PDB file of C-alpha atoms in Angstrom:
ATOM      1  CA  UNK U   1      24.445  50.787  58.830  1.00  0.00           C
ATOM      2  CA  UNK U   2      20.402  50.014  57.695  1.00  0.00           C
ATOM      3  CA  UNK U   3      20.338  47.872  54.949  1.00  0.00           C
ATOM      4  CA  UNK U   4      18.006  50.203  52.567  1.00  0.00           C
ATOM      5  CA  UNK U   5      14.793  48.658  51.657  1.00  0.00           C
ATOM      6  CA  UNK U   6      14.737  46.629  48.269  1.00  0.00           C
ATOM      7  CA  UNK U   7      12.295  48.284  45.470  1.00  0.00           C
ATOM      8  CA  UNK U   8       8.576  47.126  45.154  1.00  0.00           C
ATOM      9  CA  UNK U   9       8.588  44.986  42.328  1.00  0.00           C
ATOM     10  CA  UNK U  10       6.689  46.727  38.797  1.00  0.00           C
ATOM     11  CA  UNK U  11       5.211  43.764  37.940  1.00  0.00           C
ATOM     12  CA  UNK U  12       2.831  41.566  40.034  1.00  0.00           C
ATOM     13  CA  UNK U  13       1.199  38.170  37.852  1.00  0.00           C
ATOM     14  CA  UNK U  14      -1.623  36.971  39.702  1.00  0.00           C
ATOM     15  CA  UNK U  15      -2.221  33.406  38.773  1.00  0.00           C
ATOM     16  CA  UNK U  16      -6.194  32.059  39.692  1.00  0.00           C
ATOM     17  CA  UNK U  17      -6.074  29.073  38.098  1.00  0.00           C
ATOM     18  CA  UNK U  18      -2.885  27.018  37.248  1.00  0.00           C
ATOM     19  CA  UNK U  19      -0.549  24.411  38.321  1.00  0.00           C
ATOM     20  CA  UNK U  20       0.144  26.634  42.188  1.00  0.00           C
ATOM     21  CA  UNK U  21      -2.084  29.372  42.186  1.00  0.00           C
ATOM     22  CA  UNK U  22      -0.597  32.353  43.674  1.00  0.00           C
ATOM     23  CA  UNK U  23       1.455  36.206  43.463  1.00  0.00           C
ATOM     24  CA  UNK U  24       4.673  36.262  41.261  1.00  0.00           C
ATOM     25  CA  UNK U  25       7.294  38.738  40.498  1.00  0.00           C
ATOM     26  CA  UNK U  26       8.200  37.333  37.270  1.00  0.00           C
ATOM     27  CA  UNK U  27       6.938  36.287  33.872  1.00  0.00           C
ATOM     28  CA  UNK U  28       8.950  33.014  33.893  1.00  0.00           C
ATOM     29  CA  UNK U  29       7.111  32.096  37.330  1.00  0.00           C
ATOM     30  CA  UNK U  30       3.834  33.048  36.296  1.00  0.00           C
ATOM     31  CA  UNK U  31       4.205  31.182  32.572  1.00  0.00           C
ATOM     32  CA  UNK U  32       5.944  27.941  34.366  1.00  0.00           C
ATOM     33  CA  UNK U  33       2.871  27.444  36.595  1.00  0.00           C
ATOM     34  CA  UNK U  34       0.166  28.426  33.249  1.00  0.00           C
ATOM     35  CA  UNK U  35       1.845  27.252  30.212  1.00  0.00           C
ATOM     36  CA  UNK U  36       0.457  23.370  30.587  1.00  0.00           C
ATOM     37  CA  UNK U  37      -2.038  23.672  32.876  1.00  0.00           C
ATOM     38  CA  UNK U  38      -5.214  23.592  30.886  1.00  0.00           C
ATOM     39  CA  UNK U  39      -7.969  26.361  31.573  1.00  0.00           C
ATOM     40  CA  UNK U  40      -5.011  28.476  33.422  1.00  0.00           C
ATOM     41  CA  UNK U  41      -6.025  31.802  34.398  1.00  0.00           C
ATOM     42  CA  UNK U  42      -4.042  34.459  34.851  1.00  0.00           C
ATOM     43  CA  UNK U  43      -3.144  38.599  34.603  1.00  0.00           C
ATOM     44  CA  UNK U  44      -0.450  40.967  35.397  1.00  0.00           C
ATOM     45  CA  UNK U  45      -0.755  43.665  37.578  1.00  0.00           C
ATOM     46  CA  UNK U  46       1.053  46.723  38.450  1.00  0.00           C
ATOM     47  CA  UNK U  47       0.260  46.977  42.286  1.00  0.00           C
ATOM     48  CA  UNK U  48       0.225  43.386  45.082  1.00  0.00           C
ATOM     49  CA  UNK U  49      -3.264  44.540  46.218  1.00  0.00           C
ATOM     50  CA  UNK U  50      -4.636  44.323  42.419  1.00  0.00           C
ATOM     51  CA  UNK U  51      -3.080  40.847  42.066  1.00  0.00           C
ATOM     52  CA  UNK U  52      -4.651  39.827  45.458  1.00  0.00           C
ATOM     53  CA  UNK U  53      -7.994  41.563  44.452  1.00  0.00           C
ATOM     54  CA  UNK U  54      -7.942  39.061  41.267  1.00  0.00           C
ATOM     55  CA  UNK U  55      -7.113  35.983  42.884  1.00  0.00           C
ATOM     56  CA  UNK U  56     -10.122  36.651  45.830  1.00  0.00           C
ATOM     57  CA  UNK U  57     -11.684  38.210  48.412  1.00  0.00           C
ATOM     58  CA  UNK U  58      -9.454  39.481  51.320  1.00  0.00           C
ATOM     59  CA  UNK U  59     -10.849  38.548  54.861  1.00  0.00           C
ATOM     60  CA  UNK U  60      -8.200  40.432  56.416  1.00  0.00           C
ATOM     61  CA  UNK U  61      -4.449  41.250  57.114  1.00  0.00           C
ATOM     62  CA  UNK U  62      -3.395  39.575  60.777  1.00  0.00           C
ATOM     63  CA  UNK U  63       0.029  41.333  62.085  1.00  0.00           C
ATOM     64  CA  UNK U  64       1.816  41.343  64.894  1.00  0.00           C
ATOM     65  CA  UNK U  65      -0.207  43.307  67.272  1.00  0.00           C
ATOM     66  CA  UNK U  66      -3.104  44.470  65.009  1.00  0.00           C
ATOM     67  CA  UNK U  67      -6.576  42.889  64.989  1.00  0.00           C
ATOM     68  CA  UNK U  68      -8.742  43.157  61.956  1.00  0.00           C
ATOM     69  CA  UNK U  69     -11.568  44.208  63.644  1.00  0.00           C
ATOM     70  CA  UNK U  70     -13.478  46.337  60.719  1.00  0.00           C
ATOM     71  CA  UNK U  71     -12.270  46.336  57.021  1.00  0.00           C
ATOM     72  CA  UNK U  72     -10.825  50.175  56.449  1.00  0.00           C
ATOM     73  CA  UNK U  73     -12.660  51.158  53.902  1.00  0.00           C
ATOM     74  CA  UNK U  74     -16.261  52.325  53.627  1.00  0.00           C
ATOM     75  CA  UNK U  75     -19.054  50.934  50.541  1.00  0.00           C
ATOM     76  CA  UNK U  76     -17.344  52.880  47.469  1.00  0.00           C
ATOM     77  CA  UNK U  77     -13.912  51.258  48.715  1.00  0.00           C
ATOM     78  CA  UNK U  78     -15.358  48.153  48.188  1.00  0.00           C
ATOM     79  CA  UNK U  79     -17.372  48.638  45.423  1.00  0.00           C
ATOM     80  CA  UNK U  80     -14.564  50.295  43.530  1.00  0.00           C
ATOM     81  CA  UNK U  81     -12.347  46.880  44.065  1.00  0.00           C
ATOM     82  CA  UNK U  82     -15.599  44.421  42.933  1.00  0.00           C
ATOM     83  CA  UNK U  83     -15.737  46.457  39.302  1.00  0.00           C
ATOM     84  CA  UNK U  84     -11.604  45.982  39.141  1.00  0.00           C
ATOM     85  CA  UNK U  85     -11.991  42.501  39.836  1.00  0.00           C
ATOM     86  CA  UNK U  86     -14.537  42.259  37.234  1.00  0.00           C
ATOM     87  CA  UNK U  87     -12.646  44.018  34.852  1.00  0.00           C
ATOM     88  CA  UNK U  88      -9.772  42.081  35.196  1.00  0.00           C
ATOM     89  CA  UNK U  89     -11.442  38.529  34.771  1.00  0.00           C
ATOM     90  CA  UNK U  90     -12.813  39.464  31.781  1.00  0.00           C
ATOM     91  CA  UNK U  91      -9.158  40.111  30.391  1.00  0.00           C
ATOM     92  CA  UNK U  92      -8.211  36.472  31.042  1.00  0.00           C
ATOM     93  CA  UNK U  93      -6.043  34.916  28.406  1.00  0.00           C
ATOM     94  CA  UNK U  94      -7.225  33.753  25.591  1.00  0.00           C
ATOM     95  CA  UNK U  95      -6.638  30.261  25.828  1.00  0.00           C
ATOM     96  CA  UNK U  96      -7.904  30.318  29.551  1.00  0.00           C
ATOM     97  CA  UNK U  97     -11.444  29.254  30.220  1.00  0.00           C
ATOM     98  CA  UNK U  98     -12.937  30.918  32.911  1.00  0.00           C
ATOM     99  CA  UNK U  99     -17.236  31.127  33.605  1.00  0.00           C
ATOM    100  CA  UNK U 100     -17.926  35.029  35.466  1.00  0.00           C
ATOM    101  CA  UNK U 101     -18.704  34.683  38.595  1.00  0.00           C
ATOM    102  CA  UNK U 102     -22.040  36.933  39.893  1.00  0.00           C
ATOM    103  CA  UNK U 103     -21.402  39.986  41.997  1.00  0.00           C
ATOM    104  CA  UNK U 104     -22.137  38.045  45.291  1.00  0.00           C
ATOM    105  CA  UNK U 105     -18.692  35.738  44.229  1.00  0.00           C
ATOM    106  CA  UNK U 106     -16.678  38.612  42.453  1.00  0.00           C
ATOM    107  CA  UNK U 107     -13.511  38.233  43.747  1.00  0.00           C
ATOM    108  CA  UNK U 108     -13.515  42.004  45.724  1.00  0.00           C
ATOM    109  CA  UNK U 109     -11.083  42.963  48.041  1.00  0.00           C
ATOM    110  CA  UNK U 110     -12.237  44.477  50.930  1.00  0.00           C
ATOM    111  CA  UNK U 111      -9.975  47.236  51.744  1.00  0.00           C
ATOM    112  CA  UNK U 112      -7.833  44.986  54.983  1.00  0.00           C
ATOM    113  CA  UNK U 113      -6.472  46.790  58.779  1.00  0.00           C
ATOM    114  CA  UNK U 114      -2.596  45.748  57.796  1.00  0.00           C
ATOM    115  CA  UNK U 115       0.639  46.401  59.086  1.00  0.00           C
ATOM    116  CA  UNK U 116       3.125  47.292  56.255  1.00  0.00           C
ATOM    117  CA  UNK U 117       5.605  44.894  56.832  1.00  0.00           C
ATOM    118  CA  UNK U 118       8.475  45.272  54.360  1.00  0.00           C
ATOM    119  CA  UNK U 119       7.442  45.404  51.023  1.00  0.00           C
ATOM    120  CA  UNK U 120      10.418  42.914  49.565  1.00  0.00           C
ATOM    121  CA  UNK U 121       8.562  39.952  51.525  1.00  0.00           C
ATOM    122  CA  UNK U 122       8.443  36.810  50.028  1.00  0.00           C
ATOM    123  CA  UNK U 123       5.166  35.602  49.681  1.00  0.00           C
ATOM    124  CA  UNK U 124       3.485  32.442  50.330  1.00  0.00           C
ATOM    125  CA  UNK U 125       0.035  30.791  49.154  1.00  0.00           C
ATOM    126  CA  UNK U 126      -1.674  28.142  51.670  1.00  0.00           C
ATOM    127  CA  UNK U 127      -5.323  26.783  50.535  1.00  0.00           C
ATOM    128  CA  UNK U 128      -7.271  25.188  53.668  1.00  0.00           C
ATOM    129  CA  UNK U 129     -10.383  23.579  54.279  1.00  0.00           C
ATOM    130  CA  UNK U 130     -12.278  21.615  56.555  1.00  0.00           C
ATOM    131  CA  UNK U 131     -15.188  19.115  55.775  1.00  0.00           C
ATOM    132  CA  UNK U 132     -17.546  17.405  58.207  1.00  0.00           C
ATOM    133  CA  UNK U 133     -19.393  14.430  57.100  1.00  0.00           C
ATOM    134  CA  UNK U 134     -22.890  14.436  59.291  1.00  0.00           C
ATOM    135  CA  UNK U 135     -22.370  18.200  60.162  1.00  0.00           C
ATOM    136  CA  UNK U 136     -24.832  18.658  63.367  1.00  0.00           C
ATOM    137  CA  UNK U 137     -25.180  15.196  64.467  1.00  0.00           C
ATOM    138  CA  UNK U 138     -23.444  12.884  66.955  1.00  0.00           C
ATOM    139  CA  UNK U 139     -21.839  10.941  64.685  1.00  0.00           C
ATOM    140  CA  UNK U 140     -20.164  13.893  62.525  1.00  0.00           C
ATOM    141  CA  UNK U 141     -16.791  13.181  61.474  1.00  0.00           C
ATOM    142  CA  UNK U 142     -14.881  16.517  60.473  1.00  0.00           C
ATOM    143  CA  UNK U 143     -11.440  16.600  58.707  1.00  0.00           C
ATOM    144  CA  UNK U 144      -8.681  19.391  58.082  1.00  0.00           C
ATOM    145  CA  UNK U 145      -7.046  19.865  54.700  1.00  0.00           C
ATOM    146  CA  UNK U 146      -3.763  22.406  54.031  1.00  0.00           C
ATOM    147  CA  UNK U 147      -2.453  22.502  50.628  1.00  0.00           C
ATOM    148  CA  UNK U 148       0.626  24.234  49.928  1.00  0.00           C
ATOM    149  CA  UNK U 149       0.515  22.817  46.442  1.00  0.00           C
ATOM    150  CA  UNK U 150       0.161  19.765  44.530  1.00  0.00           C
ATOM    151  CA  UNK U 151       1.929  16.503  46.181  1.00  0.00           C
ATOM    152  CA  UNK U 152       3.920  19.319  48.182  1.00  0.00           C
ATOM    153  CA  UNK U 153       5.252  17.149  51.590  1.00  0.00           C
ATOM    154  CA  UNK U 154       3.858  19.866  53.599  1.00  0.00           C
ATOM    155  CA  UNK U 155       0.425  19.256  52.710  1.00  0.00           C
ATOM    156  CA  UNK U 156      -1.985  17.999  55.218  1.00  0.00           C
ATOM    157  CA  UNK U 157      -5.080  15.619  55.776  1.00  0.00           C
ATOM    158  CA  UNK U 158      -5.842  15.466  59.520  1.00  0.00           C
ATOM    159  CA  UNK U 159      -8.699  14.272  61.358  1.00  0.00           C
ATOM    160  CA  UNK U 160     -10.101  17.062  63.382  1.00  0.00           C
ATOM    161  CA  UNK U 161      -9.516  16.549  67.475  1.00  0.00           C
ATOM    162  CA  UNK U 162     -12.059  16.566  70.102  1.00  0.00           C
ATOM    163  CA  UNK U 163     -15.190  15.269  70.580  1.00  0.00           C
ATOM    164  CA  UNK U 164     -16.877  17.771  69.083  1.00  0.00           C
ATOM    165  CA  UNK U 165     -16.983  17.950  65.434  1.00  0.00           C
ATOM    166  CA  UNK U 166     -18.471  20.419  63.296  1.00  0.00           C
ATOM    167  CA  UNK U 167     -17.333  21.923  60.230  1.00  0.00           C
ATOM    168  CA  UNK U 168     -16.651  25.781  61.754  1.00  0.00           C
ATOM    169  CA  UNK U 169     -14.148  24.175  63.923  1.00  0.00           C
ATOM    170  CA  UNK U 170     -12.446  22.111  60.916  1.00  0.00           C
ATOM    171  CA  UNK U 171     -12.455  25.391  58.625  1.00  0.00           C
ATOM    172  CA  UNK U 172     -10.459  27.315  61.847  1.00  0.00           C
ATOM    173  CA  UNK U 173      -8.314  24.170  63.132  1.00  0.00           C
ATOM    174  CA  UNK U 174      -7.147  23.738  59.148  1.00  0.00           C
ATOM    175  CA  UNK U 175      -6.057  27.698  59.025  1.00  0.00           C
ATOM    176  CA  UNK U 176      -4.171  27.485  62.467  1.00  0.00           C
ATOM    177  CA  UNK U 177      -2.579  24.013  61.430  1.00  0.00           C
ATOM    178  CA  UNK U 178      -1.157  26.165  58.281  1.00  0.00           C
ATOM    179  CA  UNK U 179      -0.179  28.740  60.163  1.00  0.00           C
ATOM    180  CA  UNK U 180       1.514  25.879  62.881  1.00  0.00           C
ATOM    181  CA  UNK U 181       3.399  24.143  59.904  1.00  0.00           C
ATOM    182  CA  UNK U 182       4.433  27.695  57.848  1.00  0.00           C
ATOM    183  CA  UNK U 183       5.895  28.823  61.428  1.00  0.00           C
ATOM    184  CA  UNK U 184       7.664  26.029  61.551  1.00  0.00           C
ATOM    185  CA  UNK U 185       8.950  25.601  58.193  1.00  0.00           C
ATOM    186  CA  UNK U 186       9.993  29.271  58.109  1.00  0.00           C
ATOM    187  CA  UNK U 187      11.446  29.548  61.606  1.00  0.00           C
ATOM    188  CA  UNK U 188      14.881  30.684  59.855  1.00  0.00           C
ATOM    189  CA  UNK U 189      15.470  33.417  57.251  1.00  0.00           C
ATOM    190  CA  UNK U 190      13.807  36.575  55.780  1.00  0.00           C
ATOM    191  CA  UNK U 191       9.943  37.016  57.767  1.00  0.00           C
ATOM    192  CA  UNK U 192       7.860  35.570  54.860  1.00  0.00           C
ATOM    193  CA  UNK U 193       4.179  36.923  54.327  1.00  0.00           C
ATOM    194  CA  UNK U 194       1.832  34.151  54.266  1.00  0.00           C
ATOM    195  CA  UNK U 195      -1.561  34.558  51.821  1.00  0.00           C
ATOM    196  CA  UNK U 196      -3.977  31.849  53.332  1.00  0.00           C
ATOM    197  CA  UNK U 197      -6.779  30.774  51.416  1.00  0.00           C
ATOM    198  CA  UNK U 198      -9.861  29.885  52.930  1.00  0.00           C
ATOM    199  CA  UNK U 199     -13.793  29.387  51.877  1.00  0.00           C
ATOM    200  CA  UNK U 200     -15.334  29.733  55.322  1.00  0.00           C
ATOM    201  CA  UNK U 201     -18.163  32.333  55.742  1.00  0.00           C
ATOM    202  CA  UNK U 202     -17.963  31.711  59.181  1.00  0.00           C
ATOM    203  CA  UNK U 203     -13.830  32.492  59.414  1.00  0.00           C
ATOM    204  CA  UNK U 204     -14.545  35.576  56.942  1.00  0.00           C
ATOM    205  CA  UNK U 205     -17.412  36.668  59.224  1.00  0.00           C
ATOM    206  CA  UNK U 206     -15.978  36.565  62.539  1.00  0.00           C
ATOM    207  CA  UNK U 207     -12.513  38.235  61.415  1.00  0.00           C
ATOM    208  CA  UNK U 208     -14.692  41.047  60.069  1.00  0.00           C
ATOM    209  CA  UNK U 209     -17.879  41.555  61.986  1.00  0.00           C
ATOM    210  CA  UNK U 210     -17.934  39.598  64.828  1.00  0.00           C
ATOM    211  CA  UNK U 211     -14.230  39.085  66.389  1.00  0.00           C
ATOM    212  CA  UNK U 212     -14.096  42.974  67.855  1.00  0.00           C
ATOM    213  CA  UNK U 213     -17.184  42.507  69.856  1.00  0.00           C
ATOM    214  CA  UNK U 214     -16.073  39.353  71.128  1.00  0.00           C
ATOM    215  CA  UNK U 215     -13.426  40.644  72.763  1.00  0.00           C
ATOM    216  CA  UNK U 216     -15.000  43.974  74.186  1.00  0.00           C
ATOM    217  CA  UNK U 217     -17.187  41.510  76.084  1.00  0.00           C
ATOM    218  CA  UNK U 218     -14.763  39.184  77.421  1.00  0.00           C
ATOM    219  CA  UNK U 219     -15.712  36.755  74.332  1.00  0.00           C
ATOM    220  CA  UNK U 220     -19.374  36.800  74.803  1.00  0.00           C
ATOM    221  CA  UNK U 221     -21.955  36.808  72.266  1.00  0.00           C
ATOM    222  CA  UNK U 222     -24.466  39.915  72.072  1.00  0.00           C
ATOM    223  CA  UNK U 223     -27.147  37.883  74.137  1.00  0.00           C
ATOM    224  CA  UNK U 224     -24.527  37.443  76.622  1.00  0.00           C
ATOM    225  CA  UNK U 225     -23.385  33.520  75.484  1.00  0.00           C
ATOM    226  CA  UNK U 226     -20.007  32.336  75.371  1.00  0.00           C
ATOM    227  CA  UNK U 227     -18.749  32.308  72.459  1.00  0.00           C
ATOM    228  CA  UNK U 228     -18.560  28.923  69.920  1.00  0.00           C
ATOM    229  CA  UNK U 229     -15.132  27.647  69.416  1.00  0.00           C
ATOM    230  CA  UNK U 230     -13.532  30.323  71.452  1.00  0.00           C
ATOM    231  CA  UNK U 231     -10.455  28.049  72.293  1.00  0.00           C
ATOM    232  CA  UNK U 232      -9.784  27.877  68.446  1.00  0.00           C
ATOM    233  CA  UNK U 233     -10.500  32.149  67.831  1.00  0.00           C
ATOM    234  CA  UNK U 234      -7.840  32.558  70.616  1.00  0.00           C
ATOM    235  CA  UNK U 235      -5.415  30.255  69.464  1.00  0.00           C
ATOM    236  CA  UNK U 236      -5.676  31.769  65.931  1.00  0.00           C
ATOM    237  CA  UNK U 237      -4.835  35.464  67.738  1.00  0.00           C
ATOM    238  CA  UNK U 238      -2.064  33.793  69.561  1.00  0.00           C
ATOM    239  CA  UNK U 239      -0.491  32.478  66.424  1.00  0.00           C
ATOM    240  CA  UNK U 240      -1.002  35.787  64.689  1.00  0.00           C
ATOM    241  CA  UNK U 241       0.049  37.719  67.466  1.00  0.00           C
ATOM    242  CA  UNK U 242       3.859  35.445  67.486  1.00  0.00           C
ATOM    243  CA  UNK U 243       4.545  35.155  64.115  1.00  0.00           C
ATOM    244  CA  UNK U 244       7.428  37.221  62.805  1.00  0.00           C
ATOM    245  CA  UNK U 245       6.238  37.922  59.189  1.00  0.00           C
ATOM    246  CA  UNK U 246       2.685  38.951  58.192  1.00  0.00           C
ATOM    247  CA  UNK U 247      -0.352  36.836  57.636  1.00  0.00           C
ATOM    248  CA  UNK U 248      -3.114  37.655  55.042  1.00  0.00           C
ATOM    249  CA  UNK U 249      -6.460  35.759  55.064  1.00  0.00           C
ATOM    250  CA  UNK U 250      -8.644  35.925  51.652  1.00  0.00           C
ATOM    251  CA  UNK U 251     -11.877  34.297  50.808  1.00  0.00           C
ATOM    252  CA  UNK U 252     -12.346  32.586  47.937  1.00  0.00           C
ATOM    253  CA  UNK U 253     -16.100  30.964  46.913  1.00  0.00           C
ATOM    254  CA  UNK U 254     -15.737  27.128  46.964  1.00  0.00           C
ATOM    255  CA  UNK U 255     -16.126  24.457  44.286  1.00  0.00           C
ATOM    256  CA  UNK U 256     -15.338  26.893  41.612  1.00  0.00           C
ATOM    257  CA  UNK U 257     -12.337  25.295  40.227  1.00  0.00           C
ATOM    258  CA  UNK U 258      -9.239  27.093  41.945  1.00  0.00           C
ATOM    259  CA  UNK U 259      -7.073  24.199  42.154  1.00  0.00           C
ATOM    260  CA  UNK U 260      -5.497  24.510  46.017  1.00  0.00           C
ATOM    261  CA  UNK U 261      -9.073  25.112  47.269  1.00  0.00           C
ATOM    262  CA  UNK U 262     -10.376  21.944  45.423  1.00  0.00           C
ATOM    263  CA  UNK U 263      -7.261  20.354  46.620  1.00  0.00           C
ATOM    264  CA  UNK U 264      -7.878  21.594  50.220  1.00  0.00           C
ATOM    265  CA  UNK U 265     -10.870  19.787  50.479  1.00  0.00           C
ATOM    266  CA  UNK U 266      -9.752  16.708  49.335  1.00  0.00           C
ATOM    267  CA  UNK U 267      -7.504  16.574  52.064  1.00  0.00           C
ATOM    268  CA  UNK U 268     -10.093  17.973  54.559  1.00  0.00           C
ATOM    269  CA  UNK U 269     -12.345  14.856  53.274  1.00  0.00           C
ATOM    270  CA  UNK U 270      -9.721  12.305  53.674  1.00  0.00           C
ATOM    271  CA  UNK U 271      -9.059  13.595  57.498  1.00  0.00           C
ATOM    272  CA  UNK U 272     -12.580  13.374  58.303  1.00  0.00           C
ATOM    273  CA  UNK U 273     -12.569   9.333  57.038  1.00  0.00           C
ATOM    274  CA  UNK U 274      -9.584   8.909  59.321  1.00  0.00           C
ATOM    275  CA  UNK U 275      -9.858   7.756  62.709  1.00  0.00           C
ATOM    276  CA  UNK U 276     -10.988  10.085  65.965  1.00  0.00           C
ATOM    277  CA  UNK U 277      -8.138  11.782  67.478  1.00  0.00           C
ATOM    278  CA  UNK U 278      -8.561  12.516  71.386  1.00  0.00           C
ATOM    279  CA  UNK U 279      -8.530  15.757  72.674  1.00  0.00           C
ATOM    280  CA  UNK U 280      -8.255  19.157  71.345  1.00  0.00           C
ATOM    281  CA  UNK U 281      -5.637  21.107  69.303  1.00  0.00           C
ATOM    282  CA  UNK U 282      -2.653  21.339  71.044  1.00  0.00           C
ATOM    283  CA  UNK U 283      -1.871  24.664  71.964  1.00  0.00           C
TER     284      UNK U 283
END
């Protein structure tokens, strides 16, 4: 007999700032990763997509056999989201300390091309980065960072691979190496929905303009070049494309004090001070 599906939880506590920033079910979650972090920020919120609206700006949902080609909704969607997100950091507790952010940062949500998935999904927060120390010239060094939370085991500080080193391809290797090392760590068990964190323009641009046209031309630019990094884009749509739960990308604006994207790219700048690694990422 179906197992009937569990009940969307009432409550969702969205947690911006504090010791793991991230979506929880209950108070004793949200208060055990605020109550001693200093400056903690954090709100409840009746809906998931309210919570993830507060914490940033989603880039997309990637599920298994869905491309987020266009966001779903048109201007007022996302204009409608920007003044929530507003609203709801200026209702930050009182002991938090939080400076507003101007409407080109607001934490929107852009309304994301998902797959409902299961609605009692565990979810998981990943902050990524990449760095690149001479970005542009031969001697560039670029690192990776993934932070699943502070001196979590999982967390990683890689060099980036390859010759070529620029900080597009450390900002894409870091979100597939999270993606490599959740897939692994959650090959057994309930799906689990990853939320990845990342501060890349260019990732948040090509899931959302670009990727779709890509692809029509048989990954071509519009003036008919190949397309940069295409080995990377690919291997990103591959992972996506095999992974059993469901995988949500959201912007967030960098150096702004969120404590896994700060911690992100210290890891990304410790891989890039590491030694070159041949090759590219293994696929």
């Amino acid at each position: 007999m179906r197992q009937p599906k569990q009940a969307e939880p009432k409550k969702f506590y969205a947690v911006r700032r504090g010791l793991k920033p991230g979506i929880y079910t209950s108070w004793g979650a949200c208060e055990s990763n605020t109550k001693s972090f200093k400056g903690a920020v954090y709100k409840r919120f009746s809906t998931r997509k309210e919570a993830e609206s507060f914490i940033g700006e989603a880039i997309g949902a990637l599920a298994p056999g869905l491309l987020p080609n266009q966001p779903a909704g048109g201007p007022s969607t996302a204009a409608s989201a920007s003044q929530e997100a507003k609203e709801a950091l200026a209702e930050v507790d009182d002991d938090g300390e939080f400076t507003s952010l101007d409407d080109e940062a607001c934490l929107s949500a852009l309304a994301s091309a998902s797959a409902e998935t299961g609605s009692d999904m565990v979810s998981v927060s990943i902050f990524t980065d990449g760095s690149c120390l001479g970005n542009g010239k031969v001697s560039a060094r670029a690192g990776v960072g993934v932070w699943f939370g502070q001196n979590d085991e999982r967390n990683i500080a890689e060099r980036l691979p390859g010759k070529v080193q620029t900080n597009n391809r450390a900002e894409l290797t870091a979100v597939i190496r999270a993606i490599e090392s959740a897939d692994k760590h959650y090959s057994t068990g309930p799906p689990v929905r990853l939320v990845i964190y990342s501060d890349s323009q260019y990732m948040r641009n090509g899931l959302t303009k670009w990727i779709g046209g890509w692809q029509k031309r048989q990954w071509k630019t519009s003036d008919g070049k190949d397309v940069a990094n295409k080995d990377l884009w690919v291997r990103l749509l591959d992972l996506q494309k095999g992974y059993r739960g469901e995988i949500k990308l959201v912007y967030v604006p960098a150096h702004t004090g969120i404590p896994g994207n700060e911690g992100a790219d210290a890891l990304a700048n410790r891989g890039a001070a590491m030694p070159p690694v041949p090759g590219n990422l293994a696929t």
